[in-house]
PDB file of C-alpha atoms in Angstrom:
ATOM      1  CA  MET A 133      -0.197  -0.104  -0.235  1.00 44.00           C
ATOM      2  CA  ASN A 134       1.149   3.564  -0.884  1.00 47.00           C
ATOM      3  CA  ALA A 135       0.535   5.861   1.705  1.00 45.00           C
ATOM      4  CA  LEU A 136       1.307   8.702  -0.020  1.00 40.00           C
ATOM      5  CA  ALA A 137      -1.397   8.068  -2.400  1.00 38.00           C
ATOM      6  CA  SER A 138      -3.563   8.813   0.777  1.00 39.00           C
ATOM      7  CA  SER A 139      -2.565  12.354   0.564  1.00 35.00           C
ATOM      8  CA  ILE A 140      -0.154  13.477   3.153  1.00 39.00           C
ATOM      9  CA  GLU A 141      -0.846  16.746   3.755  1.00 38.00           C
ATOM     10  CA  PHE A 142       0.169  19.024   6.406  1.00 35.00           C
ATOM     11  CA  LEU A 143      -1.956  22.336   6.994  1.00 35.00           C
ATOM     12  CA  PRO A 144       0.665  25.264   7.663  1.00 34.00           C
ATOM     13  CA  GLY A 145      -0.174  27.748  10.498  1.00 33.00           C
ATOM     14  CA  LYS A 146      -3.155  25.490  11.795  1.00 34.00           C
ATOM     15  CA  SER A 147      -3.289  24.508  15.276  1.00 37.00           C
ATOM     16  CA  LEU A 148      -2.287  20.462  15.929  1.00 45.00           C
ATOM     17  CA  PRO A 149      -5.509  18.559  17.719  1.00 52.00           C
ATOM     18  CA  SER A 150      -4.703  17.456  21.365  1.00 55.00           C
ATOM     19  CA  LYS A 151      -1.968  15.302  21.620  1.00 57.00           C
ATOM     20  CA  VAL A 152      -1.981  13.036  24.800  1.00 52.00           C
ATOM     21  CA  VAL A 153       1.586  11.533  26.291  1.00 48.00           C
ATOM     22  CA  SER A 154       1.159   9.901  29.439  1.00 36.00           C
ATOM     23  CA  GLU A 155      -2.526  11.312  30.262  1.00 31.00           C
ATOM     24  CA  GLY A 156      -1.147  15.132  29.721  1.00 31.00           C
ATOM     25  CA  PRO A 157      -2.758  17.146  26.910  1.00 33.00           C
ATOM     26  CA  TYR A 158      -1.071  19.688  25.157  1.00 30.00           C
ATOM     27  CA  SER A 159      -1.228  21.445  21.701  1.00 33.00           C
ATOM     28  CA  GLN A 160       1.708  22.317  19.486  1.00 39.00           C
ATOM     29  CA  ALA A 161       1.300  24.979  17.109  1.00 38.00           C
ATOM     30  CA  PRO A 162       3.689  23.897  13.634  1.00 46.00           C
ATOM     31  CA  LEU A 163       6.038  26.152  11.575  1.00 45.00           C
ATOM     32  CA  ASP A 164       4.553  28.415   8.870  1.00 49.00           C
ATOM     33  CA  GLY A 165       5.643  28.000   5.541  1.00 53.00           C
ATOM     34  CA  VAL A 166       5.374  26.146   2.325  1.00 65.00           C
ATOM     35  CA  TYR A 167       8.995  25.300   2.871  1.00 72.00           C
ATOM     36  CA  PHE A 168       7.843  23.130   6.271  1.00 77.00           C
ATOM     37  CA  GLU A 169       5.273  21.460   4.196  1.00 83.00           C
ATOM     38  CA  ALA A 170       7.770  20.576   1.618  1.00 85.00           C
ATOM     39  CA  ARG A 171      10.067  19.328   3.971  1.00 87.00           C
ATOM     40  CA  LEU A 172       7.450  17.557   5.867  1.00 90.00           C
ATOM     41  CA  GLU A 173       6.517  15.627   2.366  1.00 91.00           C
ATOM     42  CA  ALA A 174       9.867  14.692   1.682  1.00 92.00           C
ATOM     43  CA  LEU A 175      10.313  12.977   5.109  1.00 94.00           C
ATOM     44  CA  HIS A 176       7.258  10.949   4.201  1.00 95.00           C
ATOM     45  CA  ALA A 177       8.685  10.269   0.801  1.00 95.00           C
ATOM     46  CA  ALA A 178      11.930   8.972   2.230  1.00 96.00           C
ATOM     47  CA  ILE A 179      10.244   7.195   4.773  1.00 97.00           C
ATOM     48  CA  GLU A 180       7.882   5.288   1.929  1.00 97.00           C
ATOM     49  CA  LYS A 181      10.923   4.465  -0.220  1.00 97.00           C
ATOM     50  CA  ASN A 182      12.922   3.397   2.889  1.00 97.00           C
ATOM     51  CA  HIS A 183      15.639   5.473   2.618  1.00 97.00           C
ATOM     52  CA  LEU A 184      17.727   5.945   5.997  1.00 97.00           C
ATOM     53  CA  SER A 185      20.149   8.155   4.804  1.00 96.00           C
ATOM     54  CA  ASP A 186      17.674  10.519   3.350  1.00 95.00           C
ATOM     55  CA  VAL A 187      15.651  10.533   6.566  1.00 95.00           C
ATOM     56  CA  ASN A 188      18.694  11.417   8.722  1.00 94.00           C
ATOM     57  CA  ARG A 189      19.324  14.250   6.048  1.00 92.00           C
ATOM     58  CA  GLU A 190      15.587  15.750   7.174  1.00 90.00           C
ATOM     59  CA  LEU A 191      16.138  15.129  10.584  1.00 89.00           C
ATOM     60  CA  ALA A 192      19.755  16.762  10.656  1.00 88.00           C
ATOM     61  CA  THR A 193      18.717  20.213   9.605  1.00 81.00           C
ATOM     62  CA  ALA A 194      19.314  22.639  12.229  1.00 65.00           C
ATOM     63  CA  GLY A 195      17.798  26.197  12.797  1.00 65.00           C
ATOM     64  CA  PRO A 196      14.402  27.364  12.072  1.00 61.00           C
ATOM     65  CA  ASP A 197      13.722  25.028   9.250  1.00 66.00           C
ATOM     66  CA  ALA A 198      14.046  21.877  11.502  1.00 72.00           C
ATOM     67  CA  LEU A 199      11.443  19.434  11.740  1.00 78.00           C
ATOM     68  CA  VAL A 200      10.389  18.886  14.925  1.00 78.00           C
ATOM     69  CA  LEU A 201       8.546  15.648  14.681  1.00 82.00           C
ATOM     70  CA  ASP A 202       6.117  16.726  17.580  1.00 72.00           C
ATOM     71  CA  GLU A 203       4.529  19.369  14.991  1.00 77.00           C
ATOM     72  CA  CYS A 204       4.495  16.756  12.099  1.00 87.00           C
ATOM     73  CA  TYR A 205       0.964  15.765  12.450  1.00 87.00           C
ATOM     74  CA  SER A 206      -0.652  15.228   8.981  1.00 88.00           C
ATOM     75  CA  PRO A 207      -4.882  15.391   9.652  1.00 86.00           C
ATOM     76  CA  HIS A 208      -5.786  14.364   6.031  1.00 86.00           C
ATOM     77  CA  ALA A 209      -3.271  10.947   5.880  1.00 90.00           C
ATOM     78  CA  VAL A 210      -4.640   7.948   6.679  1.00 92.00           C
ATOM     79  CA  ARG A 211      -4.838   7.208  10.265  1.00 92.00           C
ATOM     80  CA  SER A 212      -1.625   4.984  10.159  1.00 94.00           C
ATOM     81  CA  CYS A 213       0.762   7.290   8.654  1.00 94.00           C
ATOM     82  CA  ARG A 214      -0.388  10.844   9.925  1.00 93.00           C
ATOM     83  CA  THR A 215       2.922  11.202  12.023  1.00 93.00           C
ATOM     84  CA  PRO A 216       6.308  10.192  10.677  1.00 95.00           C
ATOM     85  CA  LEU A 217       7.056   7.616  13.503  1.00 94.00           C
ATOM     86  CA  ARG A 218       3.323   5.674  12.292  1.00 96.00           C
ATOM     87  CA  HIS A 219       4.209   6.073   8.635  1.00 97.00           C
ATOM     88  CA  ALA A 220       7.491   4.051   9.471  1.00 97.00           C
ATOM     89  CA  ALA A 221       5.593   1.531  11.913  1.00 97.00           C
ATOM     90  CA  PHE A 222       3.143   1.005   9.469  1.00 98.00           C
ATOM     91  CA  CYS A 223       5.992   0.330   6.794  1.00 98.00           C
ATOM     92  CA  GLY A 224       7.824  -2.037   9.092  1.00 98.00           C
ATOM     93  CA  HIS A 225      10.807  -0.233   8.434  1.00 98.00           C
ATOM     94  CA  SER A 226      12.703  -0.991  11.573  1.00 95.00           C
ATOM     95  CA  ASN A 227      15.548   1.013  10.937  1.00 96.00           C
ATOM     96  CA  ILE A 228      14.184   4.354  10.173  1.00 96.00           C
ATOM     97  CA  VAL A 229      11.604   3.601  13.539  1.00 95.00           C
ATOM     98  CA  GLU A 230      14.823   3.516  15.339  1.00 93.00           C
ATOM     99  CA  ALA A 231      16.086   6.501  14.023  1.00 93.00           C
ATOM    100  CA  LEU A 232      12.900   8.417  14.512  1.00 93.00           C
ATOM    101  CA  LEU A 233      12.781   7.217  18.372  1.00 90.00           C
ATOM    102  CA  GLU A 234      15.976   8.773  19.032  1.00 88.00           C
ATOM    103  CA  GLN A 235      14.649  12.204  18.372  1.00 87.00           C
ATOM    104  CA  PRO A 236      13.368  14.256  21.143  1.00 80.00           C
ATOM    105  CA  ASN A 237       9.811  14.039  22.231  1.00 74.00           C
ATOM    106  CA  THR A 238       8.985  10.951  19.833  1.00 82.00           C
ATOM    107  CA  SER A 239       7.258   8.137  21.487  1.00 84.00           C
ATOM    108  CA  ALA A 240       5.372   4.818  20.249  1.00 88.00           C
ATOM    109  CA  MET A 241       2.084   5.762  22.434  1.00 86.00           C
ATOM    110  CA  ALA A 242       1.968   9.207  21.474  1.00 84.00           C
ATOM    111  CA  HIS A 243      -1.702   9.807  20.457  1.00 83.00           C
ATOM    112  CA  TYR A 244      -4.133  12.709  19.297  1.00 82.00           C
ATOM    113  CA  SER A 245      -7.853  12.607  21.177  1.00 77.00           C
ATOM    114  CA  GLU A 246      -9.243  12.913  17.374  1.00 80.00           C
ATOM    115  CA  ASP A 247      -7.896   9.669  16.497  1.00 86.00           C
ATOM    116  CA  GLY A 248      -7.013   8.145  19.269  1.00 86.00           C
ATOM    117  CA  TRP A 249      -4.259   6.214  17.439  1.00 92.00           C
ATOM    118  CA  SER A 250      -0.582   5.543  17.724  1.00 92.00           C
ATOM    119  CA  ALA A 251       2.778   4.154  16.112  1.00 94.00           C
ATOM    120  CA  LEU A 252       2.335   0.947  18.105  1.00 94.00           C
ATOM    121  CA  HIS A 253      -1.125   0.386  16.393  1.00 95.00           C
ATOM    122  CA  SER A 254       0.254   1.588  13.278  1.00 97.00           C
ATOM    123  CA  ALA A 255       2.844  -1.677  13.753  1.00 97.00           C
ATOM    124  CA  ALA A 256       0.711  -3.984  14.717  1.00 96.00           C
ATOM    125  CA  SER A 257      -1.975  -3.138  12.030  1.00 96.00           C
ATOM    126  CA  GLN A 258       0.633  -4.263   9.581  1.00 97.00           C
ATOM    127  CA  GLY A 259       1.640  -7.620  11.618  1.00 96.00           C
ATOM    128  CA  HIS A 260       5.533  -6.075  12.098  1.00 98.00           C
ATOM    129  CA  ASP A 261       6.275  -8.482  14.854  1.00 96.00           C
ATOM    130  CA  GLU A 262       9.629  -6.752  15.350  1.00 95.00           C
ATOM    131  CA  VAL A 263       8.566  -3.228  15.343  1.00 97.00           C
ATOM    132  CA  VAL A 264       5.960  -3.566  18.291  1.00 95.00           C
ATOM    133  CA  ILE A 265       8.487  -5.492  20.090  1.00 93.00           C
ATOM    134  CA  SER A 266      11.151  -2.610  19.853  1.00 91.00           C
ATOM    135  CA  PHE A 267       8.806  -0.329  20.774  1.00 92.00           C
ATOM    136  CA  LEU A 268       7.763  -2.192  24.034  1.00 89.00           C
ATOM    137  CA  THR A 269      11.652  -2.210  24.620  1.00 85.00           C
ATOM    138  CA  LYS A 270      12.970   1.394  23.197  1.00 81.00           C
ATOM    139  CA  SER A 271      10.240   3.837  23.440  1.00 74.00           C
ATOM    140  CA  SER A 272      11.023   5.837  26.544  1.00 64.00           C
ATOM    141  CA  ASP A 273       7.372   6.684  27.310  1.00 64.00           C
ATOM    142  CA  ILE A 274       6.310   2.837  27.574  1.00 70.00           C
ATOM    143  CA  HIS A 275       9.337   2.505  30.213  1.00 55.00           C
ATOM    144  CA  SER A 276       7.953   5.158  31.972  1.00 52.00           C
ATOM    145  CA  SER A 277       4.652   3.472  31.999  1.00 50.00           C
ATOM    146  CA  ALA A 278       2.629   5.850  30.137  1.00 57.00           C
ATOM    147  CA  ARG A 279      -0.784   5.675  30.197  1.00 71.00           C
ATOM    148  CA  PHE A 280      -3.035   5.648  27.148  1.00 82.00           C
ATOM    149  CA  ASP A 281      -6.654   7.254  27.553  1.00 84.00           C
ATOM    150  CA  GLY A 282      -6.696   4.823  30.816  1.00 86.00           C
ATOM    151  CA  PHE A 283      -5.166   1.791  29.431  1.00 88.00           C
ATOM    152  CA  GLY A 284      -1.708   0.644  30.864  1.00 88.00           C
ATOM    153  CA  VAL A 285       0.928  -1.114  28.586  1.00 89.00           C
ATOM    154  CA  LEU A 286      -0.199  -4.470  28.572  1.00 88.00           C
ATOM    155  CA  HIS A 287      -4.078  -3.315  28.102  1.00 89.00           C
ATOM    156  CA  VAL A 288      -2.892  -1.495  24.970  1.00 90.00           C
ATOM    157  CA  VAL A 289      -0.665  -4.679  23.400  1.00 90.00           C
ATOM    158  CA  ALA A 290      -4.020  -6.731  24.513  1.00 87.00           C
ATOM    159  CA  GLU A 291      -6.063  -4.175  22.205  1.00 88.00           C
ATOM    160  CA  VAL A 292      -3.410  -3.826  19.224  1.00 92.00           C
ATOM    161  CA  CYS A 293      -2.569  -7.709  18.719  1.00 88.00           C
ATOM    162  CA  ASN A 294      -4.195  -9.290  15.805  1.00 87.00           C
ATOM    163  CA  ARG A 295      -4.045 -12.231  13.457  1.00 85.00           C
ATOM    164  CA  LYS A 296      -1.597 -10.393  11.421  1.00 93.00           C
ATOM    165  CA  LEU A 297       1.285 -11.003  13.947  1.00 93.00           C
ATOM    166  CA  ALA A 298       3.031 -14.003  14.426  1.00 91.00           C
ATOM    167  CA  SER A 299       0.922 -16.630  16.375  1.00 85.00           C
ATOM    168  CA  ASP A 300      -2.004 -14.275  16.723  1.00 81.00           C
ATOM    169  CA  GLY A 301      -0.121 -11.794  18.260  1.00 85.00           C
ATOM    170  CA  ALA A 302       1.194 -14.772  21.076  1.00 84.00           C
ATOM    171  CA  ASP A 303       4.415 -14.025  20.838  1.00 88.00           C
ATOM    172  CA  VAL A 304       4.208 -10.158  21.356  1.00 90.00           C
ATOM    173  CA  MET A 305       2.255 -10.582  24.555  1.00 86.00           C
ATOM    174  CA  ALA A 306       4.989 -12.830  25.666  1.00 86.00           C
ATOM    175  CA  HIS A 307       7.377 -10.609  25.159  1.00 88.00           C
ATOM    176  CA  ALA A 308       5.591  -7.919  26.611  1.00 88.00           C
ATOM    177  CA  LEU A 309       5.309  -9.928  29.459  1.00 86.00           C
ATOM    178  CA  LYS A 310       8.688 -10.267  30.338  1.00 86.00           C
ATOM    179  CA  TYR A 311       9.278  -6.716  30.665  1.00 86.00           C
ATOM    180  CA  TYR A 312       5.586  -6.039  32.259  1.00 86.00           C
ATOM    181  CA  ARG A 313       4.591  -8.877  34.651  1.00 83.00           C
ATOM    182  CA  GLY A 314       3.854  -6.444  37.578  1.00 83.00           C
ATOM    183  CA  GLN A 315       0.870  -5.059  35.300  1.00 84.00           C
ATOM    184  CA  VAL A 316      -0.487  -8.181  34.599  1.00 81.00           C
ATOM    185  CA  HIS A 317      -3.656  -6.720  37.192  1.00 81.00           C
ATOM    186  CA  GLU A 318      -3.429  -3.190  36.611  1.00 86.00           C
ATOM    187  CA  ARG A 319      -6.728  -1.653  36.245  1.00 83.00           C
ATOM    188  CA  SER A 320      -8.319   0.178  33.253  1.00 86.00           C
ATOM    189  CA  THR A 321      -9.794   3.982  33.793  1.00 87.00           C
ATOM    190  CA  ARG A 322     -10.951   4.437  30.440  1.00 82.00           C
ATOM    191  CA  GLY A 323     -14.606   5.182  30.454  1.00 77.00           C
ATOM    192  CA  ARG A 324     -17.537   3.767  32.266  1.00 73.00           C
ATOM    193  CA  PHE A 325     -18.017   0.078  30.600  1.00 70.00           C
ATOM    194  CA  MET A 326     -13.638  -0.615  30.456  1.00 77.00           C
ATOM    195  CA  ARG A 327     -13.278   1.118  33.820  1.00 80.00           C
ATOM    196  CA  GLU A 328     -11.546  -1.789  36.383  1.00 80.00           C
ATOM    197  CA  TRP A 329     -10.699  -3.970  33.657  1.00 82.00           C
ATOM    198  CA  THR A 330      -7.372  -5.733  33.620  1.00 80.00           C
ATOM    199  CA  PRO A 331      -5.712  -6.867  30.033  1.00 82.00           C
ATOM    200  CA  LEU A 332      -6.966 -10.226  30.632  1.00 78.00           C
ATOM    201  CA  HIS A 333     -10.452  -8.394  29.972  1.00 77.00           C
ATOM    202  CA  VAL A 334      -9.490  -7.243  26.829  1.00 79.00           C
ATOM    203  CA  CYS A 335      -8.067 -10.402  25.883  1.00 74.00           C
ATOM    204  CA  CYS A 336     -11.568 -12.247  26.318  1.00 69.00           C
ATOM    205  CA  LEU A 337     -13.177  -9.928  24.576  1.00 69.00           C
ATOM    206  CA  LYS A 338     -10.871  -9.725  21.525  1.00 66.00           C
ATOM    207  CA  ASP A 339     -10.900 -13.780  21.944  1.00 55.00           C
ATOM    208  CA  ARG A 340      -7.043 -14.002  21.643  1.00 48.00           C
ATOM    209  CA  TYR A 341      -7.109 -17.318  23.478  1.00 43.00           C
ATOM    210  CA  PRO A 342      -3.622 -18.317  22.149  1.00 44.00           C
ATOM    211  CA  TRP A 343      -2.039 -15.762  24.302  1.00 42.00           C
ATOM    212  CA  LEU A 344      -3.897 -15.729  27.504  1.00 44.00           C
ATOM    213  CA  HIS A 345      -0.842 -15.824  29.524  1.00 45.00           C
ATOM    214  CA  LEU A 346      -2.412 -13.675  32.117  1.00 44.00           C
ATOM    215  CA  ASP A 347      -3.934 -14.957  35.901  1.00 46.00           C
ATOM    216  CA  MET A 348      -7.607 -15.708  36.203  1.00 43.00           C
ATOM    217  CA  VAL A 349      -7.906 -13.539  38.969  1.00 45.00           C
ATOM    218  CA  ASP A 350     -10.696 -10.769  39.687  1.00 44.00           C
ATOM    219  CA  GLU A 351     -13.848  -9.801  40.571  1.00 49.00           C
ATOM    220  CA  GLY A 352     -17.110  -8.260  39.473  1.00 63.00           C
ATOM    221  CA  LEU A 353     -17.374  -8.431  35.609  1.00 65.00           C
ATOM    222  CA  LEU A 354     -14.819 -11.478  34.892  1.00 68.00           C
ATOM    223  CA  PRO A 355     -13.024 -11.834  31.768  1.00 71.00           C
ATOM    224  CA  ILE A 356     -15.028 -15.251  31.121  1.00 71.00           C
ATOM    225  CA  HIS A 357     -18.525 -13.217  31.076  1.00 66.00           C
ATOM    226  CA  LEU A 358     -16.915 -11.131  28.476  1.00 70.00           C
ATOM    227  CA  ALA A 359     -15.787 -14.126  26.610  1.00 71.00           C
ATOM    228  CA  ALA A 360     -19.171 -15.511  27.017  1.00 69.00           C
ATOM    229  CA  LEU A 361     -21.114 -12.238  26.380  1.00 67.00           C
ATOM    230  CA  GLY A 362     -19.024 -11.799  22.709  1.00 67.00           C
ATOM    231  CA  GLY A 363     -19.828 -15.552  21.944  1.00 66.00           C
ATOM    232  CA  HIS A 364     -15.873 -16.574  22.280  1.00 68.00           C
ATOM    233  CA  PHE A 365     -16.569 -19.896  22.803  1.00 71.00           C
ATOM    234  CA  LYS A 366     -13.114 -21.600  23.019  1.00 72.00           C
ATOM    235  CA  THR A 367     -12.017 -18.556  25.131  1.00 71.00           C
ATOM    236  CA  VAL A 368     -14.146 -19.681  27.485  1.00 72.00           C
ATOM    237  CA  MET A 369     -13.913 -23.420  27.696  1.00 74.00           C
ATOM    238  CA  MET A 370     -10.414 -23.117  27.904  1.00 71.00           C
ATOM    239  CA  LEU A 371     -10.588 -20.374  30.821  1.00 70.00           C
ATOM    240  CA  LEU A 372     -12.869 -23.288  32.376  1.00 72.00           C
ATOM    241  CA  LYS A 373     -10.512 -25.834  31.857  1.00 68.00           C
ATOM    242  CA  GLN A 374      -6.898 -24.656  32.101  1.00 61.00           C
ATOM    243  CA  TYR A 375      -7.637 -21.557  34.888  1.00 53.00           C
ATOM    244  CA  GLY A 376     -10.539 -22.782  36.961  1.00 60.00           C
ATOM    245  CA  GLY A 377     -13.043 -20.604  36.104  1.00 60.00           C
ATOM    246  CA  ASP A 378     -16.428 -20.894  37.662  1.00 66.00           C
ATOM    247  CA  PRO A 379     -19.194 -21.029  35.256  1.00 70.00           C
ATOM    248  CA  SER A 380     -21.474 -20.258  38.490  1.00 74.00           C
ATOM    249  CA  SER A 381     -19.648 -16.896  39.241  1.00 73.00           C
ATOM    250  CA  THR A 382     -21.955 -13.779  39.000  1.00 70.00           C
ATOM    251  CA  SER A 383     -21.040 -10.662  38.253  1.00 65.00           C
ATOM    252  CA  LEU A 384     -21.203  -7.715  40.965  1.00 62.00           C
ATOM    253  CA  LYS A 385     -23.616  -5.263  39.545  1.00 61.00           C
ATOM    254  CA  HIS A 386     -26.271  -7.832  37.760  1.00 62.00           C
ATOM    255  CA  GLN A 387     -25.533 -11.235  39.476  1.00 70.00           C
ATOM    256  CA  TRP A 388     -24.848 -12.517  36.158  1.00 68.00           C
ATOM    257  CA  THR A 389     -23.628 -15.873  35.559  1.00 73.00           C
ATOM    258  CA  VAL A 390     -21.438 -17.018  32.447  1.00 68.00           C
ATOM    259  CA  LEU A 391     -24.929 -18.704  30.750  1.00 67.00           C
ATOM    260  CA  HIS A 392     -26.924 -14.983  31.411  1.00 63.00           C
ATOM    261  CA  TYR A 393     -24.106 -13.180  29.539  1.00 64.00           C
ATOM    262  CA  ALA A 394     -23.858 -16.203  26.827  1.00 67.00           C
ATOM    263  CA  VAL A 395     -27.847 -16.085  25.926  1.00 64.00           C
ATOM    264  CA  TRP A 396     -27.105 -12.411  25.744  1.00 59.00           C
ATOM    265  CA  GLY A 397     -24.764 -12.602  23.560  1.00 63.00           C
ATOM    266  CA  GLY A 398     -26.175 -15.155  21.351  1.00 64.00           C
ATOM    267  CA  ASN A 399     -23.719 -18.146  22.183  1.00 63.00           C
ATOM    268  CA  LEU A 400     -25.691 -21.228  21.676  1.00 67.00           C
ATOM    269  CA  ASN A 401     -22.492 -23.774  21.616  1.00 68.00           C
ATOM    270  CA  LEU A 402     -22.107 -22.147  25.357  1.00 62.00           C
ATOM    271  CA  VAL A 403     -25.458 -22.291  26.319  1.00 63.00           C
ATOM    272  CA  GLN A 404     -25.687 -25.786  25.598  1.00 65.00           C
ATOM    273  CA  VAL A 405     -22.450 -26.366  27.266  1.00 65.00           C
ATOM    274  CA  ASN A 406     -24.026 -24.935  30.582  1.00 59.00           C
ATOM    275  CA  ASN A 407     -27.466 -26.754  30.025  1.00 53.00           C
ATOM    276  CA  TYR A 408     -25.624 -30.353  29.624  1.00 45.00           C
ATOM    277  CA  GLY A 409     -22.411 -29.955  31.455  1.00 52.00           C
ATOM    278  CA  TYR A 410     -18.602 -29.795  29.075  1.00 48.00           C
ATOM    279  CA  SER A 411     -16.345 -32.444  29.236  1.00 45.00           C
ATOM    280  CA  GLU A 412     -12.818 -32.188  30.561  1.00 43.00           C
ATOM    281  CA  ASN A 413     -11.347 -33.905  27.566  1.00 40.00           C
TER     282      ASN A 413
END
């Protein structure tokens, strides 16, 4: 896919959308002038072609014409390529990603309230395991436990993992757990519906049972309830068999069991299992 064909456009003199890093929103005003826009376009062209030397040349320019990456937001480009780091991550150019991460205030988790997207999302959406893992180990804001709209690092990893990644994202999740095992039970502060969710909740709702390497310890709305609601039969069965999940456990608010959520979610197979029992084999 040619990202430049999606009209990467920068609007000189316009205020950027609110950028959010570590839960702290702020706005930046870009430099004015056609020259800045041309420089930004040249940078994106170099990223698209995977020309590291050209990228470094654009980044090395000092003075008033320097490209400050925090100001390089292209609102009319496709979401995955609206910043240079997103673009490089989307293309899977790990050498350019590393060069961009060395720039001041450049982070894999930086995002804008208008699109709720980050470079980590861009890399994962295209199945670039190497880039995602690089972000987890080399992006400074992730090391400082930055939060993404109320999600912690493992929440975000669970959110971005998909079947384009190796082993459906299991390898990425296993790698993340090496660094962030202490955040397994961290609870989300995102919105009303996802408040108090652990990373396991996110895993279950998305039906990523190959990489549910998280502990089945929770209260209230349990991960197994979300799996049942989403109609994810294999995930529910795995939680019951391998993690000792209790099908009779109830949510705090409505006192619903797994069967309630299975019925609500239209999960016929799970309803039948609850009615007639399940085999351990």
